[in-house]
Amino acid sequence: MLSFCALLIEIVKLARNGLLEALVLKYLKPLVGTFIWLVLLSHMPARAGSITEPDLELMIRSLGYVEQFSENSIDSLFVVFDPAIKRSVNEAKAIANSPSVAQSFESIFKITLSDFLENESVKLAFITSSVSDQSNKIYLHAKDSHVFTLSTDKDCVLSGACILSVTTKPALEIYLNERTLSDLGFDIDPVFKFMVKRVGRER
Amino acid sequence: MTIKHSRMSLFVMLIFLFALSLSAGATQINYTELEHLFKEPVTVSATGKPQRVSQSPVSMDIITHDDIRRSGAIDIPQILRRLAGIDVSRHYKGQSDVNIRGANQPLSNRMLVLVNNRQVYMDNFGMTLWHALPIHLYEIKQIEVVKGPNSALFGFNAASGVINIVTFNSQWDNISNVTLRGGTQSHASAAVVHTVKPTETMAVRLSVKGETSDGFSRASMMPQPTENDAIEQSAFNIDGVFNVNNISDLRFEIGESQQETDSTLPFHTPALLDTSTRHYKLDYSLKHHGLWQLQLYRNEADLEIHTLRFFSPGNNPPSKNALNVFQLSHLFSPAMEHTVRFGLEHRKNTIQGRDIAPEGGSFTMDVSRLSSMWHWQLSESWHMTQSYSADYWNTKRTGSFSLVEPVLSLNVNDYDRSESEYSYNFGLVYEYSPLTQYRFSAAKGLHVPSLMELARINSQPTLGTESYGNPTLETESNTTVEFGFRRKLSRHSMMLESSIYRQQIENVIAGTAYGFTSFSGIPIGGLGGSLSDFTFENVGDTYITGGELSLQNDRSQPFQWRINYSMVAHDDRENANPSHYVDFEETVPKHRVNVLLGYDWKQWEYNLDAHYVSSLKNYQATVGDPVVTRRQTQVDDYWILNASVGYNLNDRVRLSLDGFNLVDPHQERFSYTITGGSSVGGSNKIDSAVLFSISVDLD
């Protein structure tokens, strides 16, 4: 905060005595220098994290733009996980314990991938990370059983197994696989479509 | 009138029939819901496609409802002043000139201003009467500020940028509030906003407001021909939405405003403006193979000018301006990576009255335009947007007029004129990471001359002056190249934005004035029919180089801060006409620094904004003497400090004490001299003001 105030005072001092004009106005070099600094700054690494409550809030809000769910609300969320993969298990736990998920669905079921592939009553499935490695199987089952698949793993959407992926860290991003959306028989609000990253994969 | 009404009825019927023939889908763009979803404001003002602000290919800012509420501001220029790249100069309590990225001047007319996509920029003088907008600040959802030309999307006059004021949609946003305010300068104002939902498919918001106030310092004000206060204003607006079916909405707006305020007109002429506006709008949105939007509106403005210059004081008949607009657009995705928008528009602008056709008749401008936008997601990291617009405009004058001896040779056939223009926007965005974005953009915007600049006729032989428009004026164009950068510093919840740009404004339109014909250097005004002339001409080009740097933290933090710096440097390259009233190199401040601080503690909200503006020179207005003067005076650099303390008594009642310009009474614009009899000089100083307000949200 102090450095911020000092910076402000220095700018004003420079402006008052005309130095700023001499420096900036005539030569523009400081502007170029600022940009070089900004470019360097932009290469600071971005942090990514595990599934968070804001991710799940974003997921629930996004579902409101699916035409089929806005007309007929859905009661149950199935969380597809792999018991052998720690990250997948942790994600499933996080979802099961999420207050916003609990508020939005009457029932939350954790289900293994093998059970999911045999279950035809699932209508909405959250695919945890790493499970999306089995993208082809997930896609085929989702298509046969008309399941809406979503994740916080972008790769799930890129592989075609998931229709939607959401994440808020390091920045808010929503990916939509339009081909999977269409293949699985769902529609989504056009305004929402215009505002998200749309991908598609030939299968 | 009957024909007009029957045409309107036919349009409405067609809309309903079209809508009812379709099925399945959803409705209009819900800004509030989308903002909650994406945790940032969304806009359609950047390209015509709904976008998050952080992903737009243009440099833009959005002022949110919460920013407005916390600021304690009483008008929009006060809020705009906080942004980087926005040049605000206040003349009077009720008049400010606002422009984006330099080239600001009295009655700044290079920036298009809209309310819910309806033009509130007035084509008569090419001006925006901010205080007369028939909306209350409380019903504003957001103010979208697009920096740089955007004529390809919005048409003429979006030459330096666009400000689109978006109000709440009564279908989703239940806004009901009463605000009372009073304070120094005998300020008293009241506003009521109320939303009702008479049926399940219909919602209507009504707003009514009134204000009376003296100027900042009556002692320093220009002498007025009447004894009116600095501002007297009242307005109402009805904004309703009818949900036709599950894929279409019909939004309608009707409003009126009356305002009387001190103002500065071209040639730095101080005047009392008596303005009356009315508007009627229908906006039909349909979601069917993308988004369709049909907008029809009519603006009417009556303008009465009282000044000791050019006009006789007293009751002058107003000039009447009517604008009728038809707009149709279709936004759709022909393929996954591509979004396309087509637009069609026609507008008819008519002005009549003493300033245009003193002996009867009118002046009309018709504009037709076709526009297109193509957004291409090249890869996950790159996207490109291109927009093009082709505009055709023609003008026509009816009725006769006469001038004694104009310096410019005017031919009545010059008024029957047609022109074709084009404009474009190109934007390329590279997302280096989810947090970092680089932007490159190039654009050409157009500023068509105002109706007064083209067709004004005012001959005052007894006062020794003639003031007239120039029907041969060329359209002014603004070509801009810009490089921008945006970086979210996630570790500190900060956003850093920056841009550098180069603009070329060609065919700058400026007021030009020619003195009396003289003999051996001695003016002979009034003798032999010799008059001084005030007109408008294209006086050359100006090149603008500038940059903006902005750093701010997350608005959801209890302690909020924002700092920005703007630099703008003009290089005027005038043609060989020494008689003009434009000198951007000297009259636009080169440096601006804005600092905003906010802190929330329990029920208290503290806000402070400070603004530094570097020195400038300005033209000196002369009153009571028609002799041409173009003297400049020095305006020292100045600080503005505004502070606001709000106390939330409960969830519905908020008390607020707002102070404006607390440290430094200063001059932002012109100085004046009054000649004839005793010679008096001075300047209009912007003084401090303190206002207390109570705001009650209704159920």
GROMACS .gro file of C-alpha atoms in nm, chain B residues 283-660:
model
  378
  486ASP     CA    1  -3.741  -0.391  -2.903
  487TYR     CA    2  -3.828  -0.743  -3.008
  488SER     CA    3  -3.585  -1.028  -2.930
  489LEU     CA    4  -3.619  -1.377  -3.064
  490LYS     CA    5  -3.410  -1.688  -3.011
  491HIS     CA    6  -3.448  -1.898  -3.321
  492HIS     CA    7  -3.142  -2.025  -3.506
  493GLY     CA    8  -2.939  -1.778  -3.306
  494LEU     CA    9  -3.054  -1.437  -3.184
  495TRP     CA   10  -3.274  -1.198  -3.376
  496GLN     CA   11  -3.332  -0.845  -3.267
  497LEU     CA   12  -3.569  -0.590  -3.415
  498GLN     CA   13  -3.561  -0.242  -3.272
  499LEU     CA   14  -3.782   0.050  -3.367
  500TYR     CA   15  -3.765   0.384  -3.196
  501ARG     CA   16  -3.844   0.750  -3.228
  502ASN     CA   17  -3.663   1.031  -3.048
  503GLU     CA   18  -3.798   1.383  -3.038
  504ALA     CA   19  -3.606   1.682  -2.906
  505ASP     CA   20  -3.711   2.044  -2.880
  506LEU     CA   21  -3.424   2.278  -2.811
  507GLU     CA   22  -3.460   2.638  -2.708
  508ILE     CA   23  -3.147   2.849  -2.680
  509HIS     CA   24  -3.111   3.171  -2.484
  510THR     CA   25  -2.785   3.353  -2.523
  511LEU     CA   26  -2.656   3.703  -2.572
  512ARG     CA   27  -2.462   3.577  -2.872
  513PHE     CA   28  -2.618   3.497  -3.210
  514PHE     CA   29  -2.970   3.509  -3.073
  515SER     CA   30  -3.187   3.765  -2.911
  516PRO     CA   31  -3.259   3.692  -2.547
  517GLY     CA   32  -3.618   3.616  -2.458
  518ASN     CA   33  -3.862   3.367  -2.599
  519ASN     CA   34  -3.707   3.201  -2.900
  520PRO     CA   35  -3.902   2.936  -3.088
  521PRO     CA   36  -3.736   2.597  -3.037
  522SER     CA   37  -3.573   2.387  -3.305
  523LYS     CA   38  -3.747   2.051  -3.337
  524ASN     CA   39  -3.552   1.736  -3.413
  525ALA     CA   40  -3.713   1.396  -3.478
  526LEU     CA   41  -3.522   1.074  -3.531
  527ASN     CA   42  -3.691   0.752  -3.651
  528VAL     CA   43  -3.484   0.436  -3.647
  529PHE     CA   44  -3.537   0.082  -3.773
  530GLN     CA   45  -3.275  -0.181  -3.685
  531LEU     CA   46  -3.270  -0.554  -3.752
  532SER     CA   47  -2.989  -0.792  -3.663
  533HIS     CA   48  -2.929  -1.165  -3.665
  534LEU     CA   49  -2.651  -1.332  -3.468
  535PHE     CA   50  -2.585  -1.698  -3.534
  536SER     CA   51  -2.321  -1.969  -3.558
  537PRO     CA   52  -2.290  -2.127  -3.902
  538ALA     CA   53  -2.017  -2.353  -3.764
  539MET     CA   54  -1.874  -2.422  -3.422
  540GLU     CA   55  -1.574  -2.190  -3.452
  541HIS     CA   56  -1.765  -1.915  -3.625
  542THR     CA   57  -2.018  -1.659  -3.510
  543VAL     CA   58  -2.170  -1.421  -3.761
  544ARG     CA   59  -2.390  -1.116  -3.722
  545PHE     CA   60  -2.575  -0.931  -3.995
  546GLY     CA   61  -2.735  -0.594  -3.939
  547LEU     CA   62  -2.968  -0.373  -4.135
  548GLU     CA   63  -3.060  -0.020  -4.035
  549HIS     CA   64  -3.244   0.279  -4.164
  550ARG     CA   65  -3.280   0.612  -3.991
  551LYS     CA   66  -3.451   0.934  -4.080
  552ASN     CA   67  -3.346   1.250  -3.904
  553THR     CA   68  -3.544   1.570  -3.949
  554ILE     CA   69  -3.488   1.911  -3.796
  555GLN     CA   70  -3.690   2.224  -3.833
  556GLY     CA   71  -3.721   2.557  -3.660
  557ARG     CA   72  -3.567   2.898  -3.651
  558ASP     CA   73  -3.203   2.777  -3.638
  559ILE     CA   74  -3.241   2.569  -3.953
  560ALA     CA   75  -3.509   2.727  -4.164
  561PRO     CA   76  -3.609   3.066  -4.028
  562GLU     CA   77  -3.863   3.108  -4.306
  563GLY     CA   78  -4.015   2.760  -4.269
  564GLY     CA   79  -3.913   2.422  -4.407
  565SER     CA   80  -3.682   2.154  -4.274
  566PHE     CA   81  -3.354   1.972  -4.318
  567THR     CA   82  -3.351   1.592  -4.341
  568MET     CA   83  -3.081   1.330  -4.328
  569ASP     CA   84  -3.153   0.969  -4.422
  570VAL     CA   85  -2.903   0.698  -4.339
  571SER     CA   86  -2.912   0.337  -4.456
  572ARG     CA   87  -2.655   0.084  -4.350
  573LEU     CA   88  -2.561  -0.279  -4.386
  574SER     CA   89  -2.323  -0.431  -4.137
  575SER     CA   90  -2.163  -0.764  -4.068
  576MET     CA   91  -1.948  -0.920  -3.798
  577TRP     CA   92  -1.751  -1.241  -3.811
  578HIS     CA   93  -1.593  -1.396  -3.504
  579TRP     CA   94  -1.357  -1.683  -3.567
  580GLN     CA   95  -1.215  -1.897  -3.287
  581LEU     CA   96  -0.892  -1.987  -3.465
  582SER     CA   97  -0.768  -2.211  -3.186
  583GLU     CA   98  -0.805  -2.241  -2.814
  584SER     CA   99  -0.571  -1.944  -2.771
  585TRP     CA  100  -0.643  -1.725  -3.071
  586HIS     CA  101  -0.960  -1.558  -3.185
  587MET     CA  102  -1.027  -1.295  -3.445
  588THR     CA  103  -1.319  -1.059  -3.499
  589GLN     CA  104  -1.389  -0.858  -3.812
  590SER     CA  105  -1.675  -0.613  -3.863
  591TYR     CA  106  -1.765  -0.413  -4.167
  592SER     CA  107  -2.030  -0.154  -4.233
  593ALA     CA  108  -2.139   0.021  -4.549
  594ASP     CA  109  -2.334   0.341  -4.494
  595TYR     CA  110  -2.525   0.550  -4.739
  596TRP     CA  111  -2.652   0.891  -4.634
  597ASN     CA  112  -2.832   1.168  -4.810
  598THR     CA  113  -2.957   1.510  -4.709
  599LYS     CA  114  -3.232   1.738  -4.829
  600ARG     CA  115  -3.350   2.087  -4.742
  601THR     CA  116  -3.696   2.229  -4.795
  602GLY     CA  117  -3.800   2.590  -4.759
  603SER     CA  118  -3.606   2.902  -4.839
  604PHE     CA  119  -3.340   3.090  -4.647
  605SER     CA  120  -3.132   3.400  -4.693
  606LEU     CA  121  -2.796   3.523  -4.572
  607VAL     CA  122  -2.659   3.872  -4.626
  608GLU     CA  123  -2.305   3.799  -4.733
  609PRO     CA  124  -2.168   3.460  -4.624
  610VAL     CA  125  -1.794   3.412  -4.659
  611LEU     CA  126  -1.855   3.055  -4.778
  612SER     CA  127  -2.044   3.052  -5.103
  613LEU     CA  128  -2.355   2.849  -5.026
  614ASN     CA  129  -2.555   2.698  -5.305
  615VAL     CA  130  -2.902   2.565  -5.234
  616ASN     CA  131  -2.819   2.253  -5.438
  617ASP     CA  132  -2.538   2.168  -5.195
  618TYR     CA  133  -2.801   2.058  -4.944
  619ASP     CA  134  -2.928   1.783  -5.175
  620ARG     CA  135  -2.639   1.554  -5.126
  621SER     CA  136  -2.565   1.181  -5.096
  622GLU     CA  137  -2.255   1.002  -4.976
  623SER     CA  138  -2.136   0.645  -4.924
  624GLU     CA  139  -1.898   0.555  -4.645
  625TYR     CA  140  -1.749   0.241  -4.497
  626SER     CA  141  -1.605   0.153  -4.161
  627TYR     CA  142  -1.442  -0.152  -4.011
  628ASN     CA  143  -1.316  -0.311  -3.692
  629PHE     CA  144  -1.054  -0.579  -3.675
  630GLY     CA  145  -0.947  -0.747  -3.353
  631LEU     CA  146  -0.706  -1.030  -3.287
  632VAL     CA  147  -0.678  -1.176  -2.939
  633TYR     CA  148  -0.413  -1.412  -2.812
  634GLU     CA  149  -0.476  -1.581  -2.480
  635TYR     CA  150  -0.131  -1.674  -2.364
  636SER     CA  151  -0.279  -1.835  -2.055
  637PRO     CA  152  -0.616  -1.825  -1.879
  638LEU     CA  153  -0.484  -1.520  -1.697
  639THR     CA  154  -0.306  -1.334  -1.973
  640GLN     CA  155  -0.437  -1.182  -2.290
  641TYR     CA  156  -0.283  -0.977  -2.569
  642ARG     CA  157  -0.495  -0.776  -2.808
  643PHE     CA  158  -0.429  -0.613  -3.141
  644SER     CA  159  -0.696  -0.405  -3.306
  645ALA     CA  160  -0.738  -0.174  -3.600
  646ALA     CA  161  -1.054   0.022  -3.671
  647LYS     CA  162  -1.199   0.301  -3.874
  648GLY     CA  163  -1.485   0.501  -3.724
  649LEU     CA  164  -1.693   0.774  -3.878
  650HIS     CA  165  -1.830   1.098  -3.745
  651VAL     CA  166  -2.089   1.247  -3.973
  652PRO     CA  167  -2.143   1.624  -3.935
  653SER     CA  168  -2.429   1.722  -3.706
  654LEU     CA  169  -2.745   1.870  -3.851
  655MET     CA  170  -2.649   2.215  -3.723
  656GLU     CA  171  -2.299   2.183  -3.867
  657LEU     CA  172  -2.451   2.103  -4.205
  658ALA     CA  173  -2.759   2.320  -4.222
  659ARG     CA  174  -2.777   2.588  -3.957
  660ILE     CA  175  -2.901   2.924  -4.081
  661ASN     CA  176  -2.902   3.224  -3.850
  662SER     CA  177  -2.856   3.571  -3.981
  663GLN     CA  178  -2.850   3.858  -3.732
  664PRO     CA  179  -2.754   4.168  -3.926
  665THR     CA  180  -2.851   4.390  -3.635
  666LEU     CA  181  -2.603   4.205  -3.411
  667GLY     CA  182  -2.343   4.208  -3.688
  668THR     CA  183  -2.317   3.827  -3.720
  669GLU     CA  184  -2.421   3.543  -3.941
  670SER     CA  185  -2.398   3.185  -3.824
  671TYR     CA  186  -2.457   2.906  -4.072
  672GLY     CA  187  -2.380   2.542  -4.140
  673ASN     CA  188  -2.172   2.412  -4.423
  674PRO     CA  189  -2.353   2.154  -4.641
  675THR     CA  190  -2.030   2.053  -4.814
  676LEU     CA  191  -1.863   1.924  -4.497
  677GLU     CA  192  -1.682   1.593  -4.533
  678THR     CA  193  -1.736   1.309  -4.289
  679GLU     CA  194  -1.468   1.296  -4.021
  680SER     CA  195  -1.294   0.960  -3.985
  681ASN     CA  196  -1.092   0.810  -3.703
  682THR     CA  197  -0.845   0.533  -3.787
  683THR     CA  198  -0.697   0.367  -3.484
  684VAL     CA  199  -0.434   0.100  -3.430
  685GLU     CA  200  -0.405  -0.038  -3.078
  686PHE     CA  201  -0.212  -0.295  -2.883
  687GLY     CA  202  -0.353  -0.404  -2.552
  688PHE     CA  203  -0.265  -0.630  -2.265
  689ARG     CA  204  -0.467  -0.777  -1.980
  690ARG     CA  205  -0.328  -0.982  -1.694
  691LYS     CA  206  -0.502  -1.120  -1.390
  692LEU     CA  207  -0.265  -1.152  -1.097
  693SER     CA  208  -0.445  -1.436  -0.927
  694ARG     CA  209  -0.218  -1.444  -0.624
  695HIS     CA  210  -0.324  -1.092  -0.529
  696SER     CA  211  -0.671  -1.090  -0.690
  697MET     CA  212  -0.559  -0.801  -0.905
  698MET     CA  213  -0.622  -0.707  -1.265
  699LEU     CA  214  -0.368  -0.518  -1.469
  700GLU     CA  215  -0.467  -0.366  -1.801
  701SER     CA  216  -0.278  -0.157  -2.045
  702SER     CA  217  -0.298  -0.031  -2.398
  703ILE     CA  218  -0.110   0.192  -2.637
  704TYR     CA  219  -0.267   0.333  -2.948
  705ARG     CA  220  -0.225   0.566  -3.241
  706GLN     CA  221  -0.523   0.748  -3.391
  707GLN     CA  222  -0.554   0.956  -3.703
  708ILE     CA  223  -0.859   1.181  -3.719
  709GLU     CA  224  -0.901   1.299  -4.076
  710ASN     CA  225  -1.108   1.594  -4.193
  711VAL     CA  226  -1.154   1.735  -3.844
  712ILE     CA  227  -1.478   1.931  -3.834
  713ALA     CA  228  -1.439   2.256  -3.647
  714GLY     CA  229  -1.613   2.585  -3.601
  715THR     CA  230  -1.450   2.856  -3.807
  716ALA     CA  231  -1.506   3.228  -3.767
  717TYR     CA  232  -1.428   3.514  -3.997
  718GLY     CA  233  -1.408   3.872  -3.873
  719PHE     CA  234  -1.559   4.180  -4.020
  720THR     CA  235  -1.425   4.291  -4.347
  721SER     CA  236  -1.176   4.560  -4.268
  722PHE     CA  237  -1.014   4.860  -4.417
  723SER     CA  238  -0.644   4.913  -4.341
  724GLY     CA  239  -0.680   4.677  -4.049
  725ILE     CA  240  -0.973   4.865  -3.900
  726PRO     CA  241  -1.294   4.661  -3.867
  727ILE     CA  242  -1.595   4.814  -4.031
  728GLY     CA  243  -1.860   4.596  -3.872
  729GLY     CA  244  -2.212   4.697  -3.931
  730LEU     CA  245  -2.109   4.924  -4.213
  731GLY     CA  246  -2.198   4.841  -4.568
  732GLY     CA  247  -2.364   4.517  -4.462
  733SER     CA  248  -2.033   4.363  -4.349
  734LEU     CA  249  -2.085   4.083  -4.097
  735SER     CA  250  -1.869   3.846  -3.901
  736ASP     CA  251  -1.927   3.482  -4.001
  737PHE     CA  252  -1.948   3.174  -3.781
  738THR     CA  253  -1.954   2.847  -3.970
  739PHE     CA  254  -1.802   2.499  -3.979
  740GLU     CA  255  -1.527   2.354  -4.198
  741ASN     CA  256  -1.293   2.057  -4.229
  742VAL     CA  257  -0.972   2.207  -4.099
  743GLY     CA  258  -0.715   1.927  -4.130
  744ASP     CA  259  -0.607   1.615  -3.947
  745THR     CA  260  -0.492   1.537  -3.597
  746TYR     CA  261  -0.277   1.245  -3.487
  747ILE     CA  262  -0.315   1.114  -3.137
  748THR     CA  263  -0.067   0.891  -2.957
  749GLY     CA  264  -0.164   0.764  -2.619
  750GLY     CA  265  -0.155   0.498  -2.358
  751GLU     CA  266  -0.347   0.377  -2.056
  752LEU     CA  267  -0.238   0.177  -1.757
  753SER     CA  268  -0.483   0.049  -1.501
  754LEU     CA  269  -0.444  -0.165  -1.191
  755GLN     CA  270  -0.724  -0.271  -0.963
  756ASN     CA  271  -0.808  -0.534  -0.708
  757ASP     CA  272  -1.107  -0.762  -0.686
  758ARG     CA  273  -1.426  -0.565  -0.626
  759SER     CA  274  -1.554  -0.826  -0.385
  760GLN     CA  275  -1.279  -0.744  -0.131
  761PRO     CA  276  -1.368  -0.530   0.174
  762PHE     CA  277  -1.085  -0.293   0.080
  763GLN     CA  278  -1.111  -0.198  -0.285
  764TRP     CA  279  -0.869   0.012  -0.479
  765ARG     CA  280  -0.813   0.114  -0.836
  766ILE     CA  281  -0.552   0.335  -0.998
  767ASN     CA  282  -0.517   0.435  -1.358
  768TYR     CA  283  -0.309   0.667  -1.566
  769SER     CA  284  -0.385   0.802  -1.914
  770MET     CA  285  -0.155   0.990  -2.146
  771VAL     CA  286  -0.266   1.148  -2.470
  772ALA     CA  287  -0.056   1.356  -2.712
  773HIS     CA  288  -0.202   1.536  -3.012
  774ASP     CA  289  -0.023   1.639  -3.324
  775ASP     CA  290  -0.250   1.879  -3.513
  776ARG     CA  291  -0.183   1.911  -3.883
  777GLU     CA  292  -0.409   2.187  -3.996
  778ASN     CA  293  -0.474   2.301  -4.346
  779ALA     CA  294  -0.421   2.663  -4.442
  780ASN     CA  295  -0.730   2.792  -4.263
  781PRO     CA  296  -0.631   3.010  -3.969
  782SER     CA  297  -0.988   3.084  -3.863
  783HIS     CA  298  -1.083   2.769  -3.677
  784TYR     CA  299  -1.167   2.705  -3.316
  785VAL     CA  300  -0.975   2.384  -3.264
  786ASP     CA  301  -0.636   2.326  -3.108
  787PHE     CA  302  -0.623   1.982  -2.955
  788GLU     CA  303  -0.250   2.007  -2.887
  789GLU     CA  304  -0.314   2.277  -2.631
  790THR     CA  305  -0.675   2.237  -2.524
  791VAL     CA  306  -0.677   1.871  -2.420
  792PRO     CA  307  -0.497   1.776  -2.097
  793LYS     CA  308  -0.211   1.537  -2.160
  794HIS     CA  309  -0.210   1.350  -1.831
  795ARG     CA  310  -0.480   1.214  -1.609
  796VAL     CA  311  -0.442   1.006  -1.295
  797ASN     CA  312  -0.738   0.854  -1.113
  798VAL     CA  313  -0.727   0.686  -0.775
  799LEU     CA  314  -1.026   0.513  -0.618
  800LEU     CA  315  -1.039   0.369  -0.270
  801GLY     CA  316  -1.326   0.192  -0.103
  802TYR     CA  317  -1.364   0.024   0.234
  803ASP     CA  318  -1.653  -0.166   0.390
  804TRP     CA  319  -1.679  -0.193   0.767
  805LYS     CA  320  -1.991  -0.336   0.923
  806GLN     CA  321  -2.282  -0.119   0.800
  807TRP     CA  322  -2.046   0.152   0.678
  808GLU     CA  323  -1.916   0.209   0.327
  809TYR     CA  324  -1.635   0.457   0.271
  810ASN     CA  325  -1.540   0.570  -0.076
  811LEU     CA  326  -1.291   0.819  -0.199
  812ASP     CA  327  -1.189   0.909  -0.552
  813ALA     CA  328  -0.915   1.152  -0.646
  814HIS     CA  329  -0.838   1.278  -0.994
  815TYR     CA  330  -0.541   1.471  -1.125
  816VAL     CA  331  -0.571   1.656  -1.457
  817SER     CA  332  -0.272   1.832  -1.610
  818SER     CA  333  -0.284   2.190  -1.731
  819LEU     CA  334  -0.426   2.301  -2.062
  820LYS     CA  335  -0.510   2.611  -2.258
  821ASN     CA  336  -0.856   2.698  -2.366
  822TYR     CA  337  -1.041   2.935  -2.586
  823GLN     CA  338  -1.192   3.243  -2.437
  824ALA     CA  339  -1.557   3.304  -2.497
  825THR     CA  340  -1.675   3.652  -2.575
  826VAL     CA  341  -2.023   3.771  -2.499
  827GLY     CA  342  -2.199   4.083  -2.604
  828ASP     CA  343  -1.966   4.140  -2.895
  829PRO     CA  344  -1.982   3.966  -3.228
  830VAL     CA  345  -1.620   4.042  -3.313
  831VAL     CA  346  -1.426   3.722  -3.365
  832THR     CA  347  -1.176   3.638  -3.095
  833ARG     CA  348  -0.975   3.324  -3.061
  834ARG     CA  349  -0.767   3.412  -2.762
  835GLN     CA  350  -0.652   3.129  -2.540
  836THR     CA  351  -0.619   3.130  -2.166
  837GLN     CA  352  -0.418   2.907  -1.938
  838VAL     CA  353  -0.611   2.656  -1.726
  839ASP     CA  354  -0.391   2.532  -1.443
  840ASP     CA  355  -0.363   2.166  -1.353
  841TYR     CA  356  -0.611   2.064  -1.089
  842TRP     CA  357  -0.716   1.799  -0.842
  843ILE     CA  358  -1.063   1.672  -0.778
  844LEU     CA  359  -1.137   1.489  -0.457
  845ASN     CA  360  -1.474   1.327  -0.402
  846ALA     CA  361  -1.566   1.136  -0.089
  847SER     CA  362  -1.872   0.942   0.013
  848VAL     CA  363  -1.975   0.780   0.339
  849GLY     CA  364  -2.270   0.546   0.334
  850TYR     CA  365  -2.447   0.387   0.628
  851ASN     CA  366  -2.680   0.094   0.572
  852LEU     CA  367  -2.944   0.136   0.839
  853ASN     CA  368  -3.082  -0.204   0.743
  854ASP     CA  369  -3.123  -0.410   0.427
  855ARG     CA  370  -3.348  -0.149   0.273
  856VAL     CA  371  -3.246   0.195   0.398
  857ARG     CA  372  -2.917   0.362   0.316
  858LEU     CA  373  -2.802   0.705   0.431
  859SER     CA  374  -2.522   0.875   0.248
  860LEU     CA  375  -2.314   1.190   0.278
  861ASP     CA  376  -2.138   1.276  -0.047
  862GLY     CA  377  -1.881   1.546  -0.100
  863PHE     CA  378  -1.766   1.663  -0.440
   0.00000   0.00000   0.00000
